[in-house]
Amino acid sequence: MTSLMNRSLAQVDPDIAAIIAKEERRLAYNLEMIASENFVSEAVLEAMGSVLTNKYAEGYPGKRYYGGCEFVDAAEELARARARAIFACEHVNVQPHSGSQANMAVYLSVLNYGDTILGMNLAHGGHLTHGHPLNFSGRSYKIVPYGVTQETETIDYEELERLAHEHKPKLILCGASAYSRVIDFERIGRVARDVGALSMADIAHIAGLVAAGLHPSPIPHMDFVTTTTHKTLRGPRAGMVMCREQFAKDLDRAVFPTVQGGPLMHAVAAKAVCFKEALEPEFKTYQEQVIRNARVLALELSNAGFRIISGGTDNHVMLVDVFVRGLTGTQAEKALERAGVTVNKNAIPFDTQPPMKASGVRIGSPALTTRGMKEPEMKVIAGLISETLADFENESAAKSVRERVNRLCESFPMYEGRLVRSSAQTK
Ligand SMILES: *Cc1c(COP(=O)(O)O)cnc(C)c1O
């Protein structure tokens, strides 16, 4: 064997080893509040870094285009069985590389180019793949958007219903990237059946809550349910599609060979691990805490004079109007970053600011909850956010918050073993 094959990362590539070490430190010493992010377990990381990355396995278990698939077949079967156990779906495809590819596979399995999709307005919380003009979805299909009402900032189900009758879409989409309220999947499913449309829920954000029974499941009401596995579900960065049995063949053909070639079998195995974790009682306790933490955070921020879109949150995420306190979302994101709090700027519904500035930030509780933080820490963090934004151009104020963030982070260690190992290796 060549000498390249048996050396550590630090020996082969000190540059990348140092970058990973820095990222481990960044994760450990910042308050990660991006609503779509989370920290996976050591077990999931181990599967992701396994030799399964070597295997070509085009096709499906028992029907592969390559030999040597007996073990990866078993991994994919486990992932599928566990997904079915968690979500009670009829059919599941665990191969999508990402949430976007999961959505693409559904569209390509049932739509023709130019067909009409009724989907949630991106400016009101929808996702790129639900019809952004630069995304394949917006370029391939006719998109009719529905949104939230100006008064309640919750989904305007009456508008959705009216538009469905008016445009007779082939597919009705629901699910969002920045929506803090329960989505009435039953009602949307009924509208779809009334107008003869197919229905799809994209639960990328809330999959963990659905898995734990803390958000009503879309499975009984929708033809297709897509998700990512790396947000609240806390698995590897990847996607998945569930559907009714009648669409199973078309869906599987759309994932492979229409959208993808060989599946990432290390990621499929890591999904199986994530699903095993999701079947543990501890997972439900975690998701309950995610919701409790988000509620406390929303309440405290609102007491500090920020406006929470729709007045609060039912899930893991909130949209916070910072413009009411005199700064844009971009200014808030930058100031918070200096203070060690990671969030993203986000447009709010009916935003008066241009998208690159935005009036809001999107904040989520999943990653901090994984670290073990609870309600008392959320109160402290809301105070730190408010203090930072009160004087958002003052770098020394941000620095003072930064020190307290460091201390808080030290009390809730993250990937401790890795930090120790990589600092020893990169010395
Ligand atoms: C995150 C997200 C996706 C896409 O996930 P990627 O894995 O980044 O492609 C799709 N839909 C919704 C609603 C999302 O929030």
Short mmCIF file of C-alpha atoms and ligand atoms in Angstrom, two decimals:
data_model
loop_
_atom_site.label_atom_id
_atom_site.label_comp_id
_atom_site.label_asym_id
_atom_site.label_seq_id
_atom_site.Cartn_x
_atom_site.Cartn_y
_atom_site.Cartn_z
CA MET A 1 0.00 0.00 0.00
CA THR A 2 1.26 3.48 -0.78
CA SER A 3 2.19 5.79 2.03
CA LEU A 4 -0.75 8.04 1.15
CA MET A 5 -3.20 5.42 2.28
CA ASN A 6 -2.39 5.09 5.95
CA ARG A 7 -1.61 8.55 7.19
CA SER A 8 -3.85 10.77 9.26
CA LEU A 9 -5.59 13.79 7.82
CA ALA A 10 -3.23 16.08 9.75
CA GLN A 11 -0.25 14.38 8.11
CA VAL A 12 -1.65 14.26 4.56
CA ASP A 13 -3.34 17.63 4.50
CA PRO A 14 -2.53 19.94 7.41
CA ASP A 15 -4.42 22.77 5.70
CA ILE A 16 -7.76 20.97 5.72
CA ALA A 17 -7.06 19.48 9.16
CA ALA A 18 -6.53 23.00 10.50
CA ILE A 19 -9.71 24.25 8.84
CA ILE A 20 -11.72 21.43 10.40
CA ALA A 21 -10.16 22.14 13.79
CA LYS A 22 -11.14 25.80 13.45
CA GLU A 23 -14.68 24.86 12.49
CA GLU A 24 -14.91 22.57 15.54
CA ARG A 25 -13.89 25.52 17.69
CA ARG A 26 -16.33 27.84 15.95
CA LEU A 27 -19.18 25.40 16.62
CA ALA A 28 -18.14 24.98 20.23
CA TYR A 29 -17.76 28.70 20.96
CA ASN A 30 -20.69 30.26 19.12
CA LEU A 31 -24.39 30.16 19.80
CA GLU A 32 -25.66 28.39 16.69
CA MET A 33 -29.16 29.72 16.13
CA ILE A 34 -29.63 29.17 12.41
CA ALA A 35 -33.00 27.41 12.39
CA SER A 36 -32.03 24.91 9.67
CA GLU A 37 -28.87 23.73 11.44
CA ASN A 38 -28.23 21.17 14.12
CA PHE A 39 -25.40 19.01 15.50
CA VAL A 40 -25.35 15.32 14.62
CA SER A 41 -24.31 12.65 17.08
CA GLU A 42 -20.88 10.99 17.11
CA ALA A 43 -22.63 7.85 15.83
CA VAL A 44 -23.99 9.68 12.76
CA LEU A 45 -20.56 11.24 12.15
CA GLU A 46 -18.96 7.82 12.37
CA ALA A 47 -21.30 6.38 9.73
CA MET A 48 -20.70 9.43 7.50
CA GLY A 49 -16.96 8.88 7.73
CA SER A 50 -17.15 5.16 6.99
CA VAL A 51 -15.92 2.98 4.10
CA LEU A 52 -19.45 2.89 2.69
CA THR A 53 -18.41 6.02 0.79
CA ASN A 54 -16.48 3.67 -1.52
CA LYS A 55 -19.47 1.73 -2.78
CA TYR A 56 -21.37 2.13 -6.03
CA ALA A 57 -24.93 0.95 -5.55
CA GLU A 58 -27.04 2.36 -8.41
CA GLY A 59 -30.50 0.87 -8.18
CA TYR A 60 -32.32 -0.35 -5.09
CA PRO A 61 -31.77 -3.19 -2.57
CA GLY A 62 -31.93 -6.53 -4.41
CA LYS A 63 -31.92 -4.78 -7.83
CA ARG A 64 -28.53 -3.10 -8.14
CA TYR A 65 -26.43 -2.42 -11.21
CA TYR A 66 -23.27 -3.39 -9.31
CA GLY A 67 -21.99 -6.43 -7.46
CA GLY A 68 -20.88 -6.47 -3.85
CA CYS A 69 -24.00 -4.73 -2.56
CA GLU A 70 -25.10 -7.23 0.09
CA PHE A 71 -24.08 -5.05 3.03
CA VAL A 72 -25.14 -1.69 1.64
CA ASP A 73 -28.45 -3.35 0.73
CA ALA A 74 -28.90 -4.22 4.40
CA ALA A 75 -28.10 -0.62 5.39
CA GLU A 76 -30.66 0.81 2.95
CA GLU A 77 -33.30 -1.74 4.06
CA LEU A 78 -32.76 -0.70 7.67
CA ALA A 79 -33.05 2.98 6.77
CA ARG A 80 -36.29 2.33 4.89
CA ALA A 81 -37.83 0.15 7.62
CA ARG A 82 -37.00 2.69 10.31
CA ALA A 83 -38.34 5.61 8.26
CA ARG A 84 -41.59 3.69 7.78
CA ALA A 85 -41.73 2.97 11.52
CA ILE A 86 -41.22 6.64 12.40
CA PHE A 87 -43.55 8.27 9.89
CA ALA A 88 -46.04 5.44 9.15
CA CYS A 89 -45.67 6.06 5.43
CA GLU A 90 -46.52 3.52 2.72
CA HIS A 91 -43.35 3.96 0.68
CA VAL A 92 -40.05 5.71 1.25
CA ASN A 93 -37.00 6.50 -0.86
CA VAL A 94 -33.95 7.25 1.28
CA GLN A 95 -31.53 8.00 -1.57
CA PRO A 96 -31.98 11.75 -2.30
CA HIS A 97 -28.69 13.57 -1.74
CA SER A 98 -30.50 16.65 -0.44
CA GLY A 99 -33.87 18.21 0.20
CA SER A 100 -33.75 19.97 -3.16
CA GLN A 101 -33.19 16.70 -4.98
CA ALA A 102 -36.02 15.08 -3.04
CA ASN A 103 -38.34 17.83 -4.29
CA MET A 104 -37.01 17.58 -7.82
CA ALA A 105 -37.69 13.84 -7.82
CA VAL A 106 -41.34 14.37 -6.86
CA TYR A 107 -41.88 17.01 -9.55
CA LEU A 108 -40.22 14.86 -12.21
CA SER A 109 -42.23 11.81 -11.18
CA VAL A 110 -45.67 13.41 -11.69
CA LEU A 111 -45.35 16.73 -13.58
CA ASN A 112 -44.59 17.75 -17.13
CA TYR A 113 -42.64 20.92 -17.88
CA GLY A 114 -44.99 23.87 -17.87
CA ASP A 115 -47.50 22.31 -15.45
CA THR A 116 -48.91 24.54 -12.73
CA ILE A 117 -47.77 24.30 -9.10
CA LEU A 118 -49.56 26.14 -6.30
CA GLY A 119 -46.93 26.77 -3.64
CA MET A 120 -46.16 29.01 -0.70
CA ASN A 121 -44.81 32.44 -1.60
CA LEU A 122 -41.04 32.50 -1.03
CA ALA A 123 -41.31 35.98 0.45
CA HIS A 124 -43.71 34.57 3.05
CA GLY A 125 -41.58 31.62 4.12
CA GLY A 126 -41.54 29.17 1.17
CA HIS A 127 -38.38 27.51 -0.15
CA LEU A 128 -36.27 28.12 -3.28
CA THR A 129 -37.38 24.78 -4.71
CA HIS A 130 -41.02 25.81 -4.41
CA GLY A 131 -40.72 28.11 -7.38
CA HIS A 132 -37.91 30.68 -7.19
CA PRO A 133 -37.43 32.06 -10.72
CA LEU A 134 -33.74 31.11 -10.75
CA ASN A 135 -34.34 27.63 -9.32
CA PHE A 136 -35.16 24.63 -11.55
CA SER A 137 -38.68 24.72 -10.09
CA GLY A 138 -39.40 28.27 -11.18
CA ARG A 139 -37.75 27.69 -14.55
CA SER A 140 -39.63 24.46 -15.32
CA TYR A 141 -43.15 25.02 -14.01
CA LYS A 142 -45.80 27.68 -13.85
CA ILE A 143 -45.84 28.82 -10.24
CA VAL A 144 -48.89 30.29 -8.53
CA PRO A 145 -48.02 31.53 -5.02
CA TYR A 146 -50.23 31.69 -1.94
CA GLY A 147 -49.14 33.55 1.17
CA VAL A 148 -49.97 34.61 4.68
CA THR A 149 -52.55 37.21 5.62
CA GLN A 150 -51.34 40.65 6.59
CA GLU A 151 -53.38 40.63 9.81
CA THR A 152 -52.38 37.28 11.34
CA GLU A 153 -49.23 36.50 9.33
CA THR A 154 -50.44 32.91 9.18
CA ILE A 155 -51.23 30.96 6.01
CA ASP A 156 -54.21 32.37 4.15
CA TYR A 157 -56.06 29.08 3.64
CA GLU A 158 -59.00 30.85 1.99
CA GLU A 159 -56.71 32.41 -0.61
CA LEU A 160 -55.05 29.03 -1.12
CA GLU A 161 -58.45 27.45 -1.74
CA ARG A 162 -59.58 30.23 -4.08
CA LEU A 163 -56.36 30.04 -6.11
CA ALA A 164 -56.62 26.25 -6.29
CA HIS A 165 -60.12 26.49 -7.80
CA GLU A 166 -59.09 29.31 -10.13
CA HIS A 167 -55.82 27.83 -11.49
CA LYS A 168 -56.50 24.09 -11.21
CA PRO A 169 -52.85 23.28 -10.40
CA LYS A 170 -51.47 19.81 -11.06
CA LEU A 171 -49.67 19.92 -7.69
CA ILE A 172 -50.27 21.80 -4.44
CA LEU A 173 -47.20 22.32 -2.27
CA CYS A 174 -47.00 23.14 1.39
CA GLY A 175 -44.19 23.34 3.89
CA ALA A 176 -41.82 26.21 4.53
CA SER A 177 -38.38 27.40 5.56
CA ALA A 178 -39.48 30.29 7.74
CA TYR A 179 -42.92 29.63 9.17
CA SER A 180 -43.47 29.30 12.89
CA ARG A 181 -47.03 28.02 13.04
CA VAL A 182 -48.68 24.62 12.71
CA ILE A 183 -49.52 23.86 9.09
CA ASP A 184 -52.99 22.45 8.51
CA PHE A 185 -52.02 19.56 6.24
CA GLU A 186 -55.49 18.05 6.50
CA ARG A 187 -57.12 21.18 5.11
CA ILE A 188 -54.60 21.56 2.28
CA GLY A 189 -54.96 17.88 1.39
CA ARG A 190 -58.73 18.33 1.19
CA VAL A 191 -58.38 21.35 -1.13
CA ALA A 192 -56.07 19.32 -3.38
CA ARG A 193 -58.57 16.47 -3.63
CA ASP A 194 -61.44 18.93 -4.29
CA VAL A 195 -59.67 20.38 -7.32
CA GLY A 196 -58.13 17.12 -8.55
CA ALA A 197 -54.56 18.20 -7.72
CA LEU A 198 -51.78 16.08 -6.31
CA SER A 199 -50.44 17.20 -2.94
CA MET A 200 -46.97 17.42 -1.43
CA ALA A 201 -45.76 18.54 1.97
CA ASP A 202 -42.12 19.51 2.34
CA ILE A 203 -41.35 19.00 6.04
CA ALA A 204 -37.61 19.73 5.77
CA HIS A 205 -37.71 22.00 8.81
CA ILE A 206 -40.20 20.27 11.07
CA ALA A 207 -39.44 16.59 10.34
CA GLY A 208 -38.04 16.02 13.83
CA LEU A 209 -41.18 17.45 15.43
CA VAL A 210 -43.38 15.31 13.17
CA ALA A 211 -41.25 12.24 14.00
CA ALA A 212 -41.78 12.89 17.70
CA GLY A 213 -45.54 13.43 17.28
CA LEU A 214 -45.28 17.12 18.22
CA HIS A 215 -46.59 18.48 14.92
CA PRO A 216 -49.54 16.85 13.11
CA SER A 217 -48.26 14.44 10.47
CA PRO A 218 -48.89 15.20 6.81
CA ILE A 219 -48.65 11.51 5.87
CA PRO A 220 -52.40 10.69 5.98
CA HIS A 221 -53.30 13.79 3.96
CA MET A 222 -50.63 14.13 1.27
CA ASP A 223 -49.63 12.12 -1.80
CA PHE A 224 -45.95 12.98 -1.27
CA VAL A 225 -43.95 14.09 1.75
CA THR A 226 -40.37 15.25 1.27
CA THR A 227 -37.83 16.18 3.89
CA THR A 228 -34.24 16.87 4.63
CA THR A 229 -32.67 14.72 7.32
CA HIS A 230 -30.28 17.33 8.75
CA LYS A 231 -32.53 19.98 10.32
CA THR A 232 -34.71 19.17 13.36
CA LEU A 233 -34.41 15.47 12.48
CA ARG A 234 -30.69 15.76 13.41
CA GLY A 235 -29.26 13.36 10.86
CA PRO A 236 -26.74 13.63 8.02
CA ARG A 237 -27.03 16.37 5.37
CA ALA A 238 -29.38 14.63 2.94
CA GLY A 239 -32.98 14.17 1.79
CA MET A 240 -35.82 11.64 1.67
CA VAL A 241 -39.21 11.21 0.00
CA MET A 242 -42.25 9.36 1.27
CA CYS A 243 -45.34 8.67 -0.83
CA ARG A 244 -48.45 6.60 -1.27
CA GLU A 245 -47.84 3.13 -2.66
CA GLN A 246 -49.48 4.05 -5.99
CA PHE A 247 -46.64 6.52 -6.73
CA ALA A 248 -43.81 4.31 -5.46
CA LYS A 249 -42.53 3.04 -8.82
CA ASP A 250 -42.60 6.44 -10.51
CA LEU A 251 -40.91 8.08 -7.55
CA ASP A 252 -38.11 5.51 -7.37
CA ARG A 253 -37.49 5.91 -11.11
CA ALA A 254 -37.39 9.68 -10.71
CA VAL A 255 -34.78 9.55 -7.92
CA PHE A 256 -32.71 7.07 -9.94
CA PRO A 257 -32.01 7.33 -12.86
CA THR A 258 -33.79 10.63 -13.59
CA VAL A 259 -32.25 12.89 -10.93
CA GLN A 260 -29.32 10.96 -9.46
CA GLY A 261 -26.80 8.27 -10.20
CA GLY A 262 -25.23 6.27 -7.39
CA PRO A 263 -26.60 6.86 -3.89
CA LEU A 264 -24.23 8.07 -1.15
CA MET A 265 -24.31 4.86 0.85
CA HIS A 266 -22.41 6.33 3.81
CA ALA A 267 -25.15 8.98 4.01
CA VAL A 268 -27.89 6.34 3.65
CA ALA A 269 -26.31 4.40 6.54
CA ALA A 270 -26.08 7.60 8.57
CA LYS A 271 -29.78 8.21 7.88
CA ALA A 272 -30.48 4.74 9.31
CA VAL A 273 -28.52 5.72 12.44
CA CYS A 274 -30.41 9.00 12.74
CA PHE A 275 -33.73 7.13 12.42
CA LYS A 276 -32.67 4.68 15.13
CA GLU A 277 -31.96 7.65 17.38
CA ALA A 278 -35.33 9.18 16.46
CA LEU A 279 -37.08 6.02 17.68
CA GLU A 280 -35.57 6.44 21.18
CA PRO A 281 -37.66 8.09 23.94
CA GLU A 282 -34.82 10.60 24.46
CA PHE A 283 -35.49 11.98 20.99
CA LYS A 284 -39.02 12.99 21.91
CA THR A 285 -37.76 14.66 25.08
CA TYR A 286 -35.28 16.57 22.92
CA GLN A 287 -37.95 17.75 20.48
CA GLU A 288 -40.23 18.82 23.36
CA GLN A 289 -37.37 20.92 24.71
CA VAL A 290 -36.76 22.39 21.22
CA ILE A 291 -40.33 23.72 21.24
CA ARG A 292 -40.19 24.94 24.85
CA ASN A 293 -36.91 26.74 24.18
CA ALA A 294 -38.29 28.44 21.06
CA ARG A 295 -41.36 29.62 22.98
CA VAL A 296 -39.33 31.13 25.80
CA LEU A 297 -36.98 32.82 23.35
CA ALA A 298 -39.87 34.29 21.37
CA LEU A 299 -41.57 35.54 24.51
CA GLU A 300 -38.39 37.12 25.90
CA LEU A 301 -37.50 38.78 22.59
CA SER A 302 -40.98 40.14 22.31
CA ASN A 303 -40.76 41.51 25.87
CA ALA A 304 -37.52 43.20 24.76
CA GLY A 305 -39.40 45.14 22.09
CA PHE A 306 -38.90 42.98 19.02
CA ARG A 307 -41.91 41.88 17.01
CA ILE A 308 -42.30 38.13 16.52
CA ILE A 309 -44.01 37.43 13.19
CA SER A 310 -47.49 35.94 13.78
CA GLY A 311 -47.07 36.74 17.47
CA GLY A 312 -45.06 33.66 18.47
CA THR A 313 -44.08 30.15 17.55
CA ASP A 314 -45.52 26.63 17.68
CA ASN A 315 -42.33 24.96 16.52
CA HIS A 316 -38.53 25.40 16.53
CA VAL A 317 -38.28 28.63 14.55
CA MET A 318 -39.30 32.26 14.77
CA LEU A 319 -39.08 35.24 12.48
CA VAL A 320 -38.08 38.32 14.40
CA ASP A 321 -38.84 41.80 13.08
CA VAL A 322 -35.78 43.83 14.14
CA PHE A 323 -36.71 46.85 12.03
CA VAL A 324 -39.16 47.86 14.77
CA ARG A 325 -36.06 48.47 16.88
CA GLY A 326 -34.35 50.54 14.23
CA LEU A 327 -32.02 48.20 12.35
CA THR A 328 -32.17 45.94 9.31
CA GLY A 329 -31.83 42.17 9.28
CA THR A 330 -28.39 42.47 7.70
CA GLN A 331 -27.18 44.84 10.43
CA ALA A 332 -28.59 42.51 13.08
CA GLU A 333 -26.94 39.43 11.54
CA LYS A 334 -23.55 41.18 11.40
CA ALA A 335 -23.71 42.58 14.92
CA LEU A 336 -24.79 39.22 16.35
CA GLU A 337 -22.00 37.47 14.50
CA ARG A 338 -19.46 39.75 16.18
CA ALA A 339 -21.04 38.82 19.51
CA GLY A 340 -20.81 35.09 18.77
CA VAL A 341 -24.48 34.53 17.98
CA THR A 342 -25.10 32.98 14.56
CA VAL A 343 -28.45 33.76 12.88
CA ASN A 344 -29.51 34.67 9.36
CA LYS A 345 -31.23 37.76 8.07
CA ASN A 346 -34.62 36.99 6.62
CA ALA A 347 -37.34 38.93 4.86
CA ILE A 348 -40.57 39.15 6.79
CA PRO A 349 -43.98 38.93 5.06
CA PHE A 350 -44.85 42.23 3.32
CA ASP A 351 -41.30 43.45 4.00
CA THR A 352 -40.66 47.12 3.28
CA GLN A 353 -36.88 46.56 3.02
CA PRO A 354 -35.10 45.15 -0.04
CA PRO A 355 -34.13 41.43 0.27
CA MET A 356 -30.41 42.16 0.79
CA LYS A 357 -31.26 44.24 3.87
CA ALA A 358 -34.50 42.65 5.10
CA SER A 359 -36.45 43.61 8.22
CA GLY A 360 -35.95 40.40 10.10
CA VAL A 361 -33.77 37.60 11.33
CA ARG A 362 -34.73 33.95 11.51
CA ILE A 363 -33.87 32.26 14.79
CA GLY A 364 -34.15 28.61 15.75
CA SER A 365 -33.63 26.51 18.86
CA PRO A 366 -32.63 23.01 17.57
CA ALA A 367 -28.82 23.29 17.77
CA LEU A 368 -28.70 24.99 21.18
CA THR A 369 -31.15 22.42 22.51
CA THR A 370 -28.87 19.63 21.29
CA ARG A 371 -26.12 21.19 23.43
CA GLY A 372 -28.38 20.79 26.43
CA MET A 373 -29.53 24.37 26.85
CA LYS A 374 -32.94 24.93 28.41
CA GLU A 375 -35.31 27.76 29.35
CA PRO A 376 -32.92 29.61 31.73
CA GLU A 377 -30.26 29.81 29.01
CA MET A 378 -32.86 31.01 26.49
CA LYS A 379 -33.68 33.91 28.79
CA VAL A 380 -30.01 34.81 29.09
CA ILE A 381 -29.53 34.57 25.32
CA ALA A 382 -32.56 36.76 24.57
CA GLY A 383 -30.96 39.35 26.86
CA LEU A 384 -27.62 39.06 25.07
CA ILE A 385 -29.31 39.47 21.68
CA SER A 386 -31.24 42.50 22.85
CA GLU A 387 -28.12 44.08 24.37
CA THR A 388 -26.09 43.54 21.20
CA LEU A 389 -28.75 44.99 18.93
CA ALA A 390 -29.43 47.97 21.20
CA ASP A 391 -25.98 49.27 20.26
CA PHE A 392 -25.39 47.39 17.04
CA GLU A 393 -22.57 49.55 15.68
CA ASN A 394 -20.56 49.51 18.89
CA GLU A 395 -17.83 46.89 18.60
CA SER A 396 -16.80 47.01 22.24
CA ALA A 397 -20.39 46.31 23.32
CA ALA A 398 -20.37 43.28 21.02
CA LYS A 399 -17.07 42.22 22.58
CA SER A 400 -18.50 42.35 26.07
CA VAL A 401 -21.38 40.11 24.95
CA ARG A 402 -18.83 37.89 23.19
CA GLU A 403 -17.12 37.15 26.50
CA ARG A 404 -20.36 36.08 28.12
CA VAL A 405 -21.20 33.92 25.07
CA ASN A 406 -17.84 32.17 25.50
CA ARG A 407 -18.55 31.40 29.13
CA LEU A 408 -22.04 30.10 28.33
CA CYS A 409 -20.61 27.90 25.57
CA GLU A 410 -18.00 26.48 27.95
CA SER A 411 -20.78 25.28 30.24
CA PHE A 412 -22.38 23.38 27.34
CA PRO A 413 -19.49 21.67 25.55
CA MET A 414 -19.87 20.46 21.99
CA TYR A 415 -17.79 17.74 20.30
CA GLU A 416 -15.34 17.93 23.21
CA GLY A 417 -13.41 14.79 22.26
CA ARG A 418 -12.89 16.08 18.73
CA LEU A 419 -11.60 19.43 19.96
CA VAL A 420 -9.05 17.70 22.17
CA ARG A 421 -7.97 15.33 19.40
CA SER A 422 -7.61 17.92 16.67
CA SER A 423 -5.78 20.41 18.84
CA ALA A 424 -3.27 17.65 19.67
CA GLN A 425 -2.90 16.78 15.98
CA THR A 426 -2.56 20.25 14.56
CA LYS A 427 -0.02 21.46 17.12
C1 LIG B 1 -33.85 23.27 3.71
C2 LIG B 1 -35.04 23.08 2.85
C3 LIG B 1 -34.98 22.37 1.64
C4 LIG B 1 -33.72 21.98 0.90
O1 LIG B 1 -32.74 21.37 1.46
P1 LIG B 1 -31.27 21.22 0.85
O2 LIG B 1 -30.85 19.94 1.47
O3 LIG B 1 -30.52 22.43 1.25
O4 LIG B 1 -31.39 21.10 -0.65
C5 LIG B 1 -36.16 22.11 0.97
N1 LIG B 1 -37.32 22.56 1.44
C6 LIG B 1 -37.43 23.28 2.56
C7 LIG B 1 -38.77 23.74 3.01
C8 LIG B 1 -36.29 23.58 3.30
O5 LIG B 1 -36.39 24.34 4.40
#
